[in-house]
DNA sequence: CGCGATTTGTGCACGCCTTCACAAGCGCCT
DNA sequence: AGGCGCTTGTGAAGGCGTGCACAAATCGCG
């Protein structure tokens, strides 16, 4: 399953990257660069400067250059970065050259929306299996996939070579589901349930919690409200604030 | 050194805290503590140690203590933190004492799921208005709310006193919607569309992008795969990894 | 009433990340 | 061919966040 050899540069075999430990902060920004690059590419741009790409991705240009330098990028001084080449580079580093199989557990309100989300397929992923514990849901067909019973997770996950598990069940069931995913050999989990998951070392968990996002916004609202009522007119710009780019 | 005077005790209006600039990292963790505290409270705990709460929230106990110390918390040495009191404290700091009104724009796949999400109401928010541009969607009733046309956003937003806007439209429409939200006086935006928003200073934007989360997981998968094929068996634990706590 | 067990609050050191500023490199124009 | 302007790549500095380790504080118990 692990592919390494991979001529990422068209015509230029070059040395296999065996690439370094990217700073985590950089890794988190690469997808953003990638999206911006795709937009630029579709808009007809062949090259882009760090300034331009930084604007499109909503970050500082120095940061962007440093990020790209970490993966030994191929920019041309005086010109900028080759859009197509950079896309290929980043996709390789992120491991998107192989379309990763995603298994989705919990086909409720959120699960339905996720199952039908085209943003997954267009960004390097493929949902290959849907699971639920509710007998009424099992058998339902959604976007060409049939909902399987959770008990089949182990079998189906290995058959379909599921690399990433997505949990969209109620919080109470999330840990049990995570355990089953891990038992099935899944080593990456995206968790939408508002709870902490316990997983063995080597398994990565990322969490998305909408209420937390709203509460952070609420904090800044609260802060802004008390600031306007006070002297000292700092135009306080919060955390998630973003600059940038017209279309 | 900082102000700790703060009548958060029920029935005590007290002096306005004018509370300090919490580190952003701390703010991002407070909601997690809050959720853990609610769980503990429902489980019947009156007090909790930093160790216990840290485990329930999936963080380091020293970090938790430092976080709480920033908001002048009231822990008791040798005992721990009073659960109910701490809940009140954090909810106050996050501005959750006033239930904030949320306006949701884009009632498609994702929008439907969000509109019916009970996690909003249970965590301090209230969806007060739904908007869409599609005439077929306008008028539809969802969980007691009627979908309004996007043109009514300005009017309805001020009527309902919308504090936070949630964007769940396609990326192409997101910037326009954001502009309208800002024009309507909304100063906090949660954006689900995969694009960078440009907003004036003083407006906070937070973004949730599922594809980015998956791509970060993909990177770690890729890295883990190349590590197992290489010497030096570091059990590399990625970024989002979480420890634990049982129930 | 005093002592030991327990737990908080925090000073401090370390490492990561961000940002500035600039030399080196590249292409284009004359 | 040479110079000029533009852009990348990076050294260095500063700030922020994390985690350790311990003193101070509180409670329960004898
Ligand atoms: N709806 C939203 O917009 C939204 C937003 C953010 C987070 N969430 C979170 O996502 C999760 C799902 O939300 P929802 O609104 O879709 O809830 P839901 O109740 O509509 O769906 C949950 C689904 O999980 C299934 N399920 C329950 N236990 C299971 C198990 N052990 N194995 C497999 N499937 C199981 C249920 O049958 C149901 O179909 C919740 O944790 C919720 O907090 C939802
Ligand atoms: N479906 C998912 O699970 C999912 C997950 C992550 C992110 N997203 C993102 O969320 C957004 C919505 O996704 P979706 O699957 O619900 O798409 P969708 O097409 O089902 O829904 C989009 C809705 O927005 C409405 N809309 C379009 N332009 C509008 C405008 N100018 N003003 C108001 N409403 C407008 C449309 O009428 C439609 O109802 C997209 O940007 C998508 O990338 C979706």
mmCIF file of C-alpha atoms in Angstrom, chain A residues 2 19 22 24 27-28 31-32 35 56-57 92-96 100 109-110 113-114 120 123 125 163-164 187-190 192 194-197 199 202-222 224 236-244, chain B residues 19 22 24 27-28 31-32 35 56-57 92-96 100 109-110 113-114 120 123 125 163-164 187-190 192 194-199 202-222 224-225 236-243:
data_model
loop_
_atom_site.group_PDB
_atom_site.id
_atom_site.type_symbol
_atom_site.label_atom_id
_atom_site.label_comp_id
_atom_site.label_asym_id
_atom_site.label_seq_id
_atom_site.Cartn_x
_atom_site.Cartn_y
_atom_site.Cartn_z
ATOM 1 C CA UNK A 2 2.779 2.414 0.681
ATOM 2 C CA UNK A 19 10.630 14.401 2.708
ATOM 3 C CA UNK A 22 7.283 19.504 7.961
ATOM 4 C CA UNK A 24 2.745 21.081 11.741
ATOM 5 C CA UNK A 27 1.091 21.184 6.974
ATOM 6 C CA UNK A 28 -2.109 22.846 8.096
ATOM 7 C CA UNK A 31 -4.297 22.560 1.770
ATOM 8 C CA UNK A 32 -5.183 26.227 1.700
ATOM 9 C CA UNK A 35 -7.066 25.291 -3.071
ATOM 10 C CA UNK A 56 -5.272 34.240 -2.438
ATOM 11 C CA UNK A 57 -4.682 31.997 0.535
ATOM 12 C CA UNK A 92 2.351 14.643 -3.467
ATOM 13 C CA UNK A 93 3.453 15.834 -0.068
ATOM 14 C CA UNK A 94 -0.096 15.593 1.236
ATOM 15 C CA UNK A 95 -0.380 12.114 -0.166
ATOM 16 C CA UNK A 96 -3.246 13.064 -2.435
ATOM 17 C CA UNK A 100 -7.810 7.948 -0.212
ATOM 18 C CA UNK A 109 -28.537 14.747 9.652
ATOM 19 C CA UNK A 110 -24.889 15.525 9.325
ATOM 20 C CA UNK A 113 -24.889 16.045 4.136
ATOM 21 C CA UNK A 114 -21.374 14.652 4.240
ATOM 22 C CA UNK A 120 -14.573 15.369 -0.899
ATOM 23 C CA UNK A 123 -10.188 17.303 -3.280
ATOM 24 C CA UNK A 125 -10.973 11.626 -1.425
ATOM 25 C CA UNK A 163 -7.752 4.845 5.209
ATOM 26 C CA UNK A 164 -9.774 7.503 6.988
ATOM 27 C CA UNK A 187 -5.272 5.055 11.530
ATOM 28 C CA UNK A 188 -6.854 8.431 10.803
ATOM 29 C CA UNK A 189 -10.134 9.673 12.220
ATOM 30 C CA UNK A 190 -12.132 12.819 11.710
ATOM 31 C CA UNK A 192 -17.639 15.458 14.477
ATOM 32 C CA UNK A 194 -18.403 16.711 20.663
ATOM 33 C CA UNK A 195 -16.252 14.492 22.827
ATOM 34 C CA UNK A 196 -12.674 13.474 23.427
ATOM 35 C CA UNK A 197 -11.605 10.254 21.815
ATOM 36 C CA UNK A 199 -6.987 6.131 20.662
ATOM 37 C CA UNK A 202 -0.018 6.003 15.892
ATOM 38 C CA UNK A 203 -3.637 6.863 15.267
ATOM 39 C CA UNK A 204 -4.409 10.468 14.391
ATOM 40 C CA UNK A 205 -7.604 12.147 15.414
ATOM 41 C CA UNK A 206 -8.843 15.487 14.258
ATOM 42 C CA UNK A 207 -11.957 17.022 15.634
ATOM 43 C CA UNK A 208 -14.475 19.458 14.239
ATOM 44 C CA UNK A 209 -16.844 21.002 16.738
ATOM 45 C CA UNK A 210 -19.155 23.685 15.488
ATOM 46 C CA UNK A 211 -20.281 24.770 18.909
ATOM 47 C CA UNK A 212 -16.681 25.441 19.850
ATOM 48 C CA UNK A 213 -16.231 27.631 16.805
ATOM 49 C CA UNK A 214 -19.321 29.592 17.702
ATOM 50 C CA UNK A 215 -18.222 29.948 21.291
ATOM 51 C CA UNK A 216 -14.885 31.354 20.226
ATOM 52 C CA UNK A 217 -16.718 33.862 18.077
ATOM 53 C CA UNK A 218 -18.968 34.600 21.002
ATOM 54 C CA UNK A 219 -15.970 35.398 23.143
ATOM 55 C CA UNK A 220 -14.731 37.940 20.652
ATOM 56 C CA UNK A 221 -18.201 39.437 20.387
ATOM 57 C CA UNK A 222 -18.261 39.776 24.123
ATOM 58 C CA UNK A 224 -15.656 43.730 21.338
ATOM 59 C CA UNK A 236 -9.381 44.911 18.053
ATOM 60 C CA UNK A 237 -9.155 42.366 15.345
ATOM 61 C CA UNK A 238 -9.774 38.881 16.578
ATOM 62 C CA UNK A 239 -8.136 35.644 15.788
ATOM 63 C CA UNK A 240 -9.861 34.167 12.824
ATOM 64 C CA UNK A 241 -9.679 37.369 10.915
ATOM 65 C CA UNK A 242 -8.610 37.105 7.352
ATOM 66 C CA UNK A 243 -7.359 39.544 4.828
ATOM 67 C CA UNK A 244 -7.556 39.437 1.234
ATOM 68 C CA UNK B 19 -11.381 41.208 31.667
ATOM 69 C CA UNK B 22 -6.864 36.027 27.202
ATOM 70 C CA UNK B 24 -5.993 33.063 21.920
ATOM 71 C CA UNK B 27 -9.823 30.957 24.447
ATOM 72 C CA UNK B 28 -9.859 28.092 21.987
ATOM 73 C CA UNK B 31 -15.189 25.618 25.221
ATOM 74 C CA UNK B 32 -13.626 22.204 25.589
ATOM 75 C CA UNK B 35 -18.174 20.766 27.689
ATOM 76 C CA UNK B 56 -11.770 14.858 30.519
ATOM 77 C CA UNK B 57 -10.839 17.657 28.154
ATOM 78 C CA UNK B 92 -19.496 34.416 31.375
ATOM 79 C CA UNK B 93 -16.081 34.908 29.842
ATOM 80 C CA UNK B 94 -17.257 33.380 26.591
ATOM 81 C CA UNK B 95 -20.255 35.646 26.619
ATOM 82 C CA UNK B 96 -22.678 32.759 26.734
ATOM 83 C CA UNK B 100 -26.576 34.707 21.005
ATOM 84 C CA UNK B 109 -27.382 19.897 2.234
ATOM 85 C CA UNK B 110 -25.217 21.271 4.970
ATOM 86 C CA UNK B 113 -28.218 19.650 8.912
ATOM 87 C CA UNK B 114 -27.091 22.753 10.735
ATOM 88 C CA UNK B 120 -26.366 24.858 18.996
ATOM 89 C CA UNK B 123 -24.459 25.237 23.982
ATOM 90 C CA UNK B 125 -26.920 29.718 20.786
ATOM 91 C CA UNK B 163 -24.870 38.456 16.315
ATOM 92 C CA UNK B 164 -23.303 35.640 14.359
ATOM 93 C CA UNK B 187 -19.436 41.173 13.266
ATOM 94 C CA UNK B 188 -18.815 37.456 13.603
ATOM 95 C CA UNK B 189 -18.938 34.951 10.778
ATOM 96 C CA UNK B 190 -18.530 31.213 10.639
ATOM 97 C CA UNK B 192 -18.180 26.652 5.732
ATOM 98 C CA UNK B 194 -13.934 26.686 1.020
ATOM 99 C CA UNK B 195 -12.704 30.176 0.244
ATOM 100 C CA UNK B 196 -11.011 33.131 1.838
ATOM 101 C CA UNK B 197 -13.298 35.907 2.924
ATOM 102 C CA UNK B 198 -12.345 39.530 2.929
ATOM 103 C CA UNK B 199 -13.930 41.513 5.715
ATOM 104 C CA UNK B 202 -13.366 44.431 13.611
ATOM 105 C CA UNK B 203 -15.180 41.549 11.976
ATOM 106 C CA UNK B 204 -14.091 38.077 12.982
ATOM 107 C CA UNK B 205 -14.177 35.181 10.607
ATOM 108 C CA UNK B 206 -13.663 31.563 11.465
ATOM 109 C CA UNK B 207 -13.560 28.904 8.852
ATOM 110 C CA UNK B 208 -14.393 25.245 8.868
ATOM 111 C CA UNK B 209 -13.165 23.267 5.896
ATOM 112 C CA UNK B 210 -13.674 19.549 5.976
ATOM 113 C CA UNK B 211 -11.468 18.868 3.006
ATOM 114 C CA UNK B 212 -8.590 20.597 4.736
ATOM 115 C CA UNK B 213 -9.031 18.405 7.773
ATOM 116 C CA UNK B 214 -8.978 15.321 5.607
ATOM 117 C CA UNK B 215 -5.932 16.512 3.745
ATOM 118 C CA UNK B 216 -4.047 17.034 6.969
ATOM 119 C CA UNK B 217 -4.958 13.510 7.982
ATOM 120 C CA UNK B 218 -3.870 12.349 4.567
ATOM 121 C CA UNK B 219 -0.475 13.916 5.079
ATOM 122 C CA UNK B 220 0.037 12.014 8.295
ATOM 123 C CA UNK B 221 -1.109 8.814 6.631
ATOM 124 C CA UNK B 222 1.414 9.415 3.924
ATOM 125 C CA UNK B 224 3.270 7.084 8.561
ATOM 126 C CA UNK B 225 3.339 4.938 5.453
ATOM 127 C CA UNK B 236 5.141 9.019 15.155
ATOM 128 C CA UNK B 237 2.075 10.481 16.721
ATOM 129 C CA UNK B 238 0.571 13.197 14.640
ATOM 130 C CA UNK B 239 -0.826 16.517 15.611
ATOM 131 C CA UNK B 240 -4.474 16.012 16.295
ATOM 132 C CA UNK B 241 -3.805 13.114 18.511
ATOM 133 C CA UNK B 242 -5.665 13.085 21.746
ATOM 134 C CA UNK B 243 -5.246 11.299 24.983
#
